[in-house]
Amino acid sequence: MAKNDYYVIQGENYKQMAIQILEAANLAAAIGDKQKRIGIKPNILGAQKASMGAVTHPELADGVLSYLKKEGFLHLVVLEGSWVGDLTSQAVRVSGIYDVCKKHQVPFVDLQKDSFQTLDAAGMPISVCDEALRLDYLINLPVLKGHCQTTVTCALKNSKGLIPNSEKRRFHTLGLHKPIAHLNTVIHQDFILLDNICGDLDFEEGGNPVVMNRVLGFWDPVLCDSFAAQSMGYNPRDIAYIRLAEQLGVGSTDISGANRISLNEGTLDKTLMRGTKRVTRLAAYAAPKDACSACYGSLIYALDRLSDQGRLSGHKTGSIAVGQGYRGKTGEIGIGQCTSCFEKNLGGCPPHALDIAEFLREYWQ
């Protein structure tokens, strides 16, 4: 295991995918002592289902708890504090996470009801819930999605669920970026199981999910969020909290130098063409044939970035080829290695949305 290793798996059996990631990472050996108190931190900001693109899929929590119990770890706890304005007690039930806890007989701790203490977070005083500070090992289960204030939200920002509501309010008055970066100097994320199944295009509360059907594992939360930013079409160092966290020594933004470990080649998703009106509007520019979720989803994120910049209008719909159905065929413009015979092609399996957006900008110019 190296700090810059990360693991990728695609498919639709989310529980089994989670288990396979943990097995590949040999997480049990990394944790070591069976007596450690292990915390699992999902992202349950409000009362909704994961299919809306905002909260952690309960199947991932199920996979983590199944793996840990099988490996002999018994001191387990799932903990979360939903965002201000929603009750954690309601949100955890609607999300399905509470049922997973009951199934495994693992306690769920509502951090909205927890005590807290103030720590020195690299020169910034920050209050953190006591239950979070009692942990010996933290497994973070964030959702890769957009955010209306920080552009991207992923592993680093998911730590915000470990602070009291009063501190959450203060974070917003401080502009989020700086306090999020400083918080992660006192909250140590030991492993991140990233829910990249259907995160929202640009809003933390969901509503415009993009199907990716992908789960990833990271040891470094800054590397994780750098991957998230690139996957959504942004330069990681343009996201202030990611850049600041790296400067504070939390981790590295060097995703290009990281070691990607793919556990499969991806599976075809028959539901790709379903989506909200907004996703459907973006998808109109694509011509998918047997496209895998990750490649198609990356294209949708890239088209959304171009739409934000006013660069979609006037371009032909149905013109961007993507998918395994184009292998060995020729055409004008294609995305991904399956369209390598096209006149204009961006390789990658899948390419990042950041690269797709730049490729399309240059092509259309």
PDB file of N, CA and C in Angstrom, residues 40-51 53-62 65 77-101 107-112 139-145 153-155 157-163 165 168 193 195 204-206:
ATOM      1  N   ILE A  40     -17.347   4.631  10.644  1.00  0.00           N
ATOM      2  CA  ILE A  40     -17.736   4.717   9.235  1.00  0.00           C
ATOM      3  C   ILE A  40     -18.572   5.979   9.084  1.00  0.00           C
ATOM      4  N   LYS A  41     -18.111   6.893   8.238  1.00  0.00           N
ATOM      5  CA  LYS A  41     -18.748   8.200   8.090  1.00  0.00           C
ATOM      6  C   LYS A  41     -19.366   8.332   6.691  1.00  0.00           C
ATOM      7  N   PRO A  42     -20.687   8.094   6.563  1.00  0.00           N
ATOM      8  CA  PRO A  42     -21.340   8.315   5.270  1.00  0.00           C
ATOM      9  C   PRO A  42     -21.617   9.796   5.046  1.00  0.00           C
ATOM     10  N   ASN A  43     -22.178  10.121   3.909  1.00  0.00           N
ATOM     11  CA  ASN A  43     -22.641  11.483   3.622  1.00  0.00           C
ATOM     12  C   ASN A  43     -24.164  11.436   3.582  1.00  0.00           C
ATOM     13  N   ILE A  44     -24.810  11.919   4.660  1.00  0.00           N
ATOM     14  CA  ILE A  44     -26.271  11.914   4.754  1.00  0.00           C
ATOM     15  C   ILE A  44     -26.706  13.322   5.122  1.00  0.00           C
ATOM     16  N   LEU A  45     -26.628  14.234   4.182  1.00  0.00           N
ATOM     17  CA  LEU A  45     -26.910  15.629   4.513  1.00  0.00           C
ATOM     18  C   LEU A  45     -28.377  15.876   4.801  1.00  0.00           C
ATOM     19  N   GLY A  46     -29.287  15.120   4.185  1.00  0.00           N
ATOM     20  CA  GLY A  46     -30.714  15.341   4.387  1.00  0.00           C
ATOM     21  C   GLY A  46     -31.504  14.079   4.120  1.00  0.00           C
ATOM     22  N   ALA A  47     -32.815  14.186   4.269  1.00  0.00           N
ATOM     23  CA  ALA A  47     -33.703  13.028   4.166  1.00  0.00           C
ATOM     24  C   ALA A  47     -34.048  12.742   2.713  1.00  0.00           C
ATOM     25  N   GLN A  48     -33.231  11.930   2.054  1.00  0.00           N
ATOM     26  CA  GLN A  48     -33.516  11.525   0.684  1.00  0.00           C
ATOM     27  C   GLN A  48     -32.786  10.238   0.339  1.00  0.00           C
ATOM     28  N   LYS A  49     -33.149   9.671  -0.806  1.00  0.00           N
ATOM     29  CA  LYS A  49     -32.538   8.439  -1.285  1.00  0.00           C
ATOM     30  C   LYS A  49     -31.275   8.743  -2.088  1.00  0.00           C
ATOM     31  N   ALA A  50     -30.370   7.773  -2.127  1.00  0.00           N
ATOM     32  CA  ALA A  50     -29.096   7.959  -2.827  1.00  0.00           C
ATOM     33  C   ALA A  50     -29.284   8.158  -4.323  1.00  0.00           C
ATOM     34  N   SER A  51     -30.364   7.657  -4.876  1.00  0.00           N
ATOM     35  CA  SER A  51     -30.589   7.766  -6.319  1.00  0.00           C
ATOM     36  C   SER A  51     -30.739   9.198  -6.801  1.00  0.00           C
ATOM     37  N   GLY A  53     -28.651  11.543  -6.037  1.00  0.00           N
ATOM     38  CA  GLY A  53     -27.317  12.070  -6.282  1.00  0.00           C
ATOM     39  C   GLY A  53     -26.696  12.856  -5.157  1.00  0.00           C
ATOM     40  N   ALA A  54     -27.232  12.729  -3.913  1.00  0.00           N
ATOM     41  CA  ALA A  54     -26.727  13.557  -2.822  1.00  0.00           C
ATOM     42  C   ALA A  54     -26.168  12.776  -1.640  1.00  0.00           C
ATOM     43  N   VAL A  55     -26.674  11.582  -1.373  1.00  0.00           N
ATOM     44  CA  VAL A  55     -26.270  10.860  -0.162  1.00  0.00           C
ATOM     45  C   VAL A  55     -25.631   9.518  -0.520  1.00  0.00           C
ATOM     46  N   THR A  56     -24.873   8.982   0.419  1.00  0.00           N
ATOM     47  CA  THR A  56     -24.161   7.721   0.225  1.00  0.00           C
ATOM     48  C   THR A  56     -25.120   6.552   0.034  1.00  0.00           C
ATOM     49  N   HIS A  57     -24.824   5.708  -0.938  1.00  0.00           N
ATOM     50  CA  HIS A  57     -25.623   4.505  -1.142  1.00  0.00           C
ATOM     51  C   HIS A  57     -25.470   3.566   0.055  1.00  0.00           C
ATOM     52  N   PRO A  58     -26.578   3.100   0.636  1.00  0.00           N
ATOM     53  CA  PRO A  58     -26.477   2.220   1.811  1.00  0.00           C
ATOM     54  C   PRO A  58     -25.749   0.915   1.514  1.00  0.00           C
ATOM     55  N   GLU A  59     -25.759   0.479   0.239  1.00  0.00           N
ATOM     56  CA  GLU A  59     -25.052  -0.750  -0.118  1.00  0.00           C
ATOM     57  C   GLU A  59     -23.556  -0.647   0.173  1.00  0.00           C
ATOM     58  N   LEU A  60     -23.000   0.555   0.068  1.00  0.00           N
ATOM     59  CA  LEU A  60     -21.571   0.713   0.362  1.00  0.00           C
ATOM     60  C   LEU A  60     -21.305   0.531   1.852  1.00  0.00           C
ATOM     61  N   ALA A  61     -22.153   1.115   2.689  1.00  0.00           N
ATOM     62  CA  ALA A  61     -22.014   0.916   4.135  1.00  0.00           C
ATOM     63  C   ALA A  61     -22.198  -0.556   4.483  1.00  0.00           C
ATOM     64  N   ASP A  62     -23.131  -1.206   3.811  1.00  0.00           N
ATOM     65  CA  ASP A  62     -23.362  -2.640   4.018  1.00  0.00           C
ATOM     66  C   ASP A  62     -22.101  -3.437   3.670  1.00  0.00           C
ATOM     67  N   LEU A  65     -19.300  -2.787   6.414  1.00  0.00           N
ATOM     68  CA  LEU A  65     -19.563  -3.481   7.677  1.00  0.00           C
ATOM     69  C   LEU A  65     -19.442  -4.989   7.507  1.00  0.00           C
ATOM     70  N   VAL A  77     -18.724   1.621  14.598  1.00  0.00           N
ATOM     71  CA  VAL A  77     -19.771   2.615  14.794  1.00  0.00           C
ATOM     72  C   VAL A  77     -19.951   3.391  13.493  1.00  0.00           C
ATOM     73  N   VAL A  78     -21.204   3.678  13.151  1.00  0.00           N
ATOM     74  CA  VAL A  78     -21.507   4.563  12.030  1.00  0.00           C
ATOM     75  C   VAL A  78     -21.929   5.893  12.627  1.00  0.00           C
ATOM     76  N   LEU A  79     -21.358   6.986  12.147  1.00  0.00           N
ATOM     77  CA  LEU A  79     -21.634   8.281  12.759  1.00  0.00           C
ATOM     78  C   LEU A  79     -21.779   9.366  11.702  1.00  0.00           C
ATOM     79  N   GLU A  80     -22.700  10.288  11.979  1.00  0.00           N
ATOM     80  CA  GLU A  80     -22.985  11.370  11.032  1.00  0.00           C
ATOM     81  C   GLU A  80     -23.817  12.446  11.720  1.00  0.00           C
ATOM     82  N   GLY A  81     -23.660  13.668  11.222  1.00  0.00           N
ATOM     83  CA  GLY A  81     -24.518  14.772  11.611  1.00  0.00           C
ATOM     84  C   GLY A  81     -24.974  15.462  10.347  1.00  0.00           C
ATOM     85  N   SER A  82     -26.259  15.419  10.042  1.00  0.00           N
ATOM     86  CA  SER A  82     -26.773  15.998   8.796  1.00  0.00           C
ATOM     87  C   SER A  82     -26.611  17.508   8.814  1.00  0.00           C
ATOM     88  N   TRP A  83     -26.893  18.134   7.667  1.00  0.00           N
ATOM     89  CA  TRP A  83     -26.704  19.577   7.601  1.00  0.00           C
ATOM     90  C   TRP A  83     -27.736  20.306   8.438  1.00  0.00           C
ATOM     91  N   VAL A  84     -27.437  21.538   8.775  1.00  0.00           N
ATOM     92  CA  VAL A  84     -28.311  22.350   9.614  1.00  0.00           C
ATOM     93  C   VAL A  84     -29.652  22.533   8.915  1.00  0.00           C
ATOM     94  N   GLY A  85     -30.722  22.239   9.643  1.00  0.00           N
ATOM     95  CA  GLY A  85     -32.062  22.363   9.072  1.00  0.00           C
ATOM     96  C   GLY A  85     -32.735  21.025   8.878  1.00  0.00           C
ATOM     97  N   ASP A  86     -31.956  19.936   8.857  1.00  0.00           N
ATOM     98  CA  ASP A  86     -32.508  18.585   8.773  1.00  0.00           C
ATOM     99  C   ASP A  86     -32.120  17.811  10.019  1.00  0.00           C
ATOM    100  N   LEU A  87     -32.986  16.891  10.430  1.00  0.00           N
ATOM    101  CA  LEU A  87     -32.692  16.029  11.568  1.00  0.00           C
ATOM    102  C   LEU A  87     -31.942  14.792  11.085  1.00  0.00           C
ATOM    103  N   THR A  88     -30.814  14.521  11.706  1.00  0.00           N
ATOM    104  CA  THR A  88     -30.041  13.335  11.353  1.00  0.00           C
ATOM    105  C   THR A  88     -30.878  12.076  11.552  1.00  0.00           C
ATOM    106  N   SER A  89     -31.653  12.047  12.626  1.00  0.00           N
ATOM    107  CA  SER A  89     -32.459  10.873  12.960  1.00  0.00           C
ATOM    108  C   SER A  89     -33.438  10.520  11.845  1.00  0.00           C
ATOM    109  N   GLN A  90     -33.967  11.520  11.159  1.00  0.00           N
ATOM    110  CA  GLN A  90     -34.869  11.264  10.034  1.00  0.00           C
ATOM    111  C   GLN A  90     -34.080  10.935   8.767  1.00  0.00           C
ATOM    112  N   ALA A  91     -33.024  11.696   8.528  1.00  0.00           N
ATOM    113  CA  ALA A  91     -32.241  11.521   7.303  1.00  0.00           C
ATOM    114  C   ALA A  91     -31.634  10.125   7.210  1.00  0.00           C
ATOM    115  N   VAL A  92     -31.140   9.602   8.318  1.00  0.00           N
ATOM    116  CA  VAL A  92     -30.473   8.295   8.293  1.00  0.00           C
ATOM    117  C   VAL A  92     -31.463   7.180   7.996  1.00  0.00           C
ATOM    118  N   ARG A  93     -32.715   7.363   8.394  1.00  0.00           N
ATOM    119  CA  ARG A  93     -33.734   6.350   8.097  1.00  0.00           C
ATOM    120  C   ARG A  93     -34.167   6.409   6.637  1.00  0.00           C
ATOM    121  N   VAL A  94     -34.390   7.594   6.116  1.00  0.00           N
ATOM    122  CA  VAL A  94     -34.800   7.731   4.723  1.00  0.00           C
ATOM    123  C   VAL A  94     -33.710   7.212   3.790  1.00  0.00           C
ATOM    124  N   SER A  95     -32.456   7.461   4.136  1.00  0.00           N
ATOM    125  CA  SER A  95     -31.330   7.053   3.274  1.00  0.00           C
ATOM    126  C   SER A  95     -31.142   5.548   3.204  1.00  0.00           C
ATOM    127  N   GLY A  96     -31.624   4.836   4.209  1.00  0.00           N
ATOM    128  CA  GLY A  96     -31.416   3.391   4.269  1.00  0.00           C
ATOM    129  C   GLY A  96     -30.218   2.976   5.092  1.00  0.00           C
ATOM    130  N   ILE A  97     -29.415   3.938   5.532  1.00  0.00           N
ATOM    131  CA  ILE A  97     -28.229   3.618   6.325  1.00  0.00           C
ATOM    132  C   ILE A  97     -28.605   3.033   7.686  1.00  0.00           C
ATOM    133  N   TYR A  98     -29.678   3.528   8.266  1.00  0.00           N
ATOM    134  CA  TYR A  98     -30.099   3.038   9.585  1.00  0.00           C
ATOM    135  C   TYR A  98     -30.452   1.553   9.525  1.00  0.00           C
ATOM    136  N   ASP A  99     -31.119   1.126   8.438  1.00  0.00           N
ATOM    137  CA  ASP A  99     -31.462  -0.284   8.281  1.00  0.00           C
ATOM    138  C   ASP A  99     -30.200  -1.144   8.173  1.00  0.00           C
ATOM    139  N   VAL A 100     -29.177  -0.614   7.537  1.00  0.00           N
ATOM    140  CA  VAL A 100     -27.905  -1.331   7.434  1.00  0.00           C
ATOM    141  C   VAL A 100     -27.285  -1.499   8.821  1.00  0.00           C
ATOM    142  N   CYS A 101     -27.342  -0.447   9.630  1.00  0.00           N
ATOM    143  CA  CYS A 101     -26.811  -0.532  10.998  1.00  0.00           C
ATOM    144  C   CYS A 101     -27.557  -1.585  11.811  1.00  0.00           C
ATOM    145  N   PRO A 107     -24.017   0.277  16.195  1.00  0.00           N
ATOM    146  CA  PRO A 107     -24.685   1.507  16.623  1.00  0.00           C
ATOM    147  C   PRO A 107     -24.513   2.646  15.629  1.00  0.00           C
ATOM    148  N   PHE A 108     -25.561   3.450  15.492  1.00  0.00           N
ATOM    149  CA  PHE A 108     -25.480   4.697  14.742  1.00  0.00           C
ATOM    150  C   PHE A 108     -25.463   5.841  15.738  1.00  0.00           C
ATOM    151  N   VAL A 109     -24.491   6.743  15.590  1.00  0.00           N
ATOM    152  CA  VAL A 109     -24.353   7.877  16.501  1.00  0.00           C
ATOM    153  C   VAL A 109     -24.776   9.151  15.781  1.00  0.00           C
ATOM    154  N   ASP A 110     -25.776   9.820  16.332  1.00  0.00           N
ATOM    155  CA  ASP A 110     -26.266  11.089  15.801  1.00  0.00           C
ATOM    156  C   ASP A 110     -25.400  12.210  16.368  1.00  0.00           C
ATOM    157  N   LEU A 111     -24.529  12.769  15.552  1.00  0.00           N
ATOM    158  CA  LEU A 111     -23.582  13.773  16.035  1.00  0.00           C
ATOM    159  C   LEU A 111     -24.238  15.129  16.292  1.00  0.00           C
ATOM    160  N   GLN A 112     -25.473  15.309  15.844  1.00  0.00           N
ATOM    161  CA  GLN A 112     -26.190  16.536  16.208  1.00  0.00           C
ATOM    162  C   GLN A 112     -26.496  16.568  17.707  1.00  0.00           C
ATOM    163  N   ILE A 139     -13.115   5.544   8.390  1.00  0.00           N
ATOM    164  CA  ILE A 139     -13.393   5.202   6.995  1.00  0.00           C
ATOM    165  C   ILE A 139     -14.464   6.165   6.501  1.00  0.00           C
ATOM    166  N   ASN A 140     -14.113   6.970   5.539  1.00  0.00           N
ATOM    167  CA  ASN A 140     -15.005   8.002   5.014  1.00  0.00           C
ATOM    168  C   ASN A 140     -15.725   7.491   3.768  1.00  0.00           C
ATOM    169  N   LEU A 141     -17.039   7.739   3.682  1.00  0.00           N
ATOM    170  CA  LEU A 141     -17.843   7.304   2.537  1.00  0.00           C
ATOM    171  C   LEU A 141     -18.511   8.518   1.886  1.00  0.00           C
ATOM    172  N   PRO A 142     -17.734   9.395   1.255  1.00  0.00           N
ATOM    173  CA  PRO A 142     -18.313  10.584   0.642  1.00  0.00           C
ATOM    174  C   PRO A 142     -18.962  10.276  -0.705  1.00  0.00           C
ATOM    175  N   VAL A 143     -19.713  11.241  -1.208  1.00  0.00           N
ATOM    176  CA  VAL A 143     -20.299  11.170  -2.550  1.00  0.00           C
ATOM    177  C   VAL A 143     -19.576  12.184  -3.426  1.00  0.00           C
ATOM    178  N   LEU A 144     -19.180  11.774  -4.613  1.00  0.00           N
ATOM    179  CA  LEU A 144     -18.571  12.688  -5.575  1.00  0.00           C
ATOM    180  C   LEU A 144     -19.701  13.457  -6.259  1.00  0.00           C
ATOM    181  N   LYS A 145     -19.758  14.777  -5.991  1.00  0.00           N
ATOM    182  CA  LYS A 145     -20.856  15.578  -6.537  1.00  0.00           C
ATOM    183  C   LYS A 145     -20.457  17.049  -6.558  1.00  0.00           C
ATOM    184  N   THR A 153     -17.690  18.818  -3.937  1.00  0.00           N
ATOM    185  CA  THR A 153     -17.657  18.324  -2.562  1.00  0.00           C
ATOM    186  C   THR A 153     -17.368  16.833  -2.592  1.00  0.00           C
ATOM    187  N   CYS A 154     -16.460  16.412  -1.704  1.00  0.00           N
ATOM    188  CA  CYS A 154     -16.063  15.004  -1.704  1.00  0.00           C
ATOM    189  C   CYS A 154     -15.530  14.640  -0.316  1.00  0.00           C
ATOM    190  N   ALA A 155     -14.345  14.047  -0.248  1.00  0.00           N
ATOM    191  CA  ALA A 155     -13.841  13.520   1.022  1.00  0.00           C
ATOM    192  C   ALA A 155     -13.561  14.607   2.053  1.00  0.00           C
ATOM    193  N   LYS A 157     -14.621  17.725   2.394  1.00  0.00           N
ATOM    194  CA  LYS A 157     -15.795  18.446   2.906  1.00  0.00           C
ATOM    195  C   LYS A 157     -16.716  17.529   3.699  1.00  0.00           C
ATOM    196  N   ASN A 158     -16.687  16.226   3.426  1.00  0.00           N
ATOM    197  CA  ASN A 158     -17.538  15.307   4.184  1.00  0.00           C
ATOM    198  C   ASN A 158     -17.162  15.257   5.660  1.00  0.00           C
ATOM    199  N   SER A 159     -15.949  15.695   6.002  1.00  0.00           N
ATOM    200  CA  SER A 159     -15.549  15.782   7.409  1.00  0.00           C
ATOM    201  C   SER A 159     -16.405  16.777   8.181  1.00  0.00           C
ATOM    202  N   LYS A 160     -17.056  17.685   7.456  1.00  0.00           N
ATOM    203  CA  LYS A 160     -17.891  18.699   8.098  1.00  0.00           C
ATOM    204  C   LYS A 160     -19.045  18.084   8.888  1.00  0.00           C
ATOM    205  N   GLY A 161     -19.405  16.842   8.552  1.00  0.00           N
ATOM    206  CA  GLY A 161     -20.440  16.157   9.319  1.00  0.00           C
ATOM    207  C   GLY A 161     -19.992  15.744  10.698  1.00  0.00           C
ATOM    208  N   LEU A 162     -18.695  15.917  11.014  1.00  0.00           N
ATOM    209  CA  LEU A 162     -18.146  15.522  12.322  1.00  0.00           C
ATOM    210  C   LEU A 162     -18.015  16.701  13.280  1.00  0.00           C
ATOM    211  N   ILE A 163     -18.610  17.829  12.917  1.00  0.00           N
ATOM    212  CA  ILE A 163     -18.570  19.013  13.781  1.00  0.00           C
ATOM    213  C   ILE A 163     -19.998  19.389  14.184  1.00  0.00           C
ATOM    214  N   ASN A 165     -23.487  21.632  14.933  1.00  0.00           N
ATOM    215  CA  ASN A 165     -24.217  22.566  14.077  1.00  0.00           C
ATOM    216  C   ASN A 165     -23.732  24.002  14.216  1.00  0.00           C
ATOM    217  N   LYS A 168     -20.788  24.351  12.040  1.00  0.00           N
ATOM    218  CA  LYS A 168     -21.174  24.345  10.632  1.00  0.00           C
ATOM    219  C   LYS A 168     -21.630  25.736  10.196  1.00  0.00           C
ATOM    220  N   LEU A 193     -13.745   5.387   0.889  1.00  0.00           N
ATOM    221  CA  LEU A 193     -14.481   4.604  -0.099  1.00  0.00           C
ATOM    222  C   LEU A 193     -15.428   5.581  -0.787  1.00  0.00           C
ATOM    223  N   ASP A 195     -18.147   7.073  -3.197  1.00  0.00           N
ATOM    224  CA  ASP A 195     -19.397   6.790  -3.902  1.00  0.00           C
ATOM    225  C   ASP A 195     -19.448   7.667  -5.150  1.00  0.00           C
ATOM    226  N   GLU A 204     -25.168  20.055  -4.038  1.00  0.00           N
ATOM    227  CA  GLU A 204     -24.967  19.087  -2.970  1.00  0.00           C
ATOM    228  C   GLU A 204     -26.256  18.403  -2.521  1.00  0.00           C
ATOM    229  N   GLU A 205     -27.411  19.009  -2.800  1.00  0.00           N
ATOM    230  CA  GLU A 205     -28.682  18.449  -2.358  1.00  0.00           C
ATOM    231  C   GLU A 205     -29.275  17.477  -3.380  1.00  0.00           C
ATOM    232  N   GLY A 206     -28.619  17.278  -4.506  1.00  0.00           N
ATOM    233  CA  GLY A 206     -29.083  16.326  -5.499  1.00  0.00           C
ATOM    234  C   GLY A 206     -30.162  16.900  -6.411  1.00  0.00           C
TER     235      GLY A 206
END
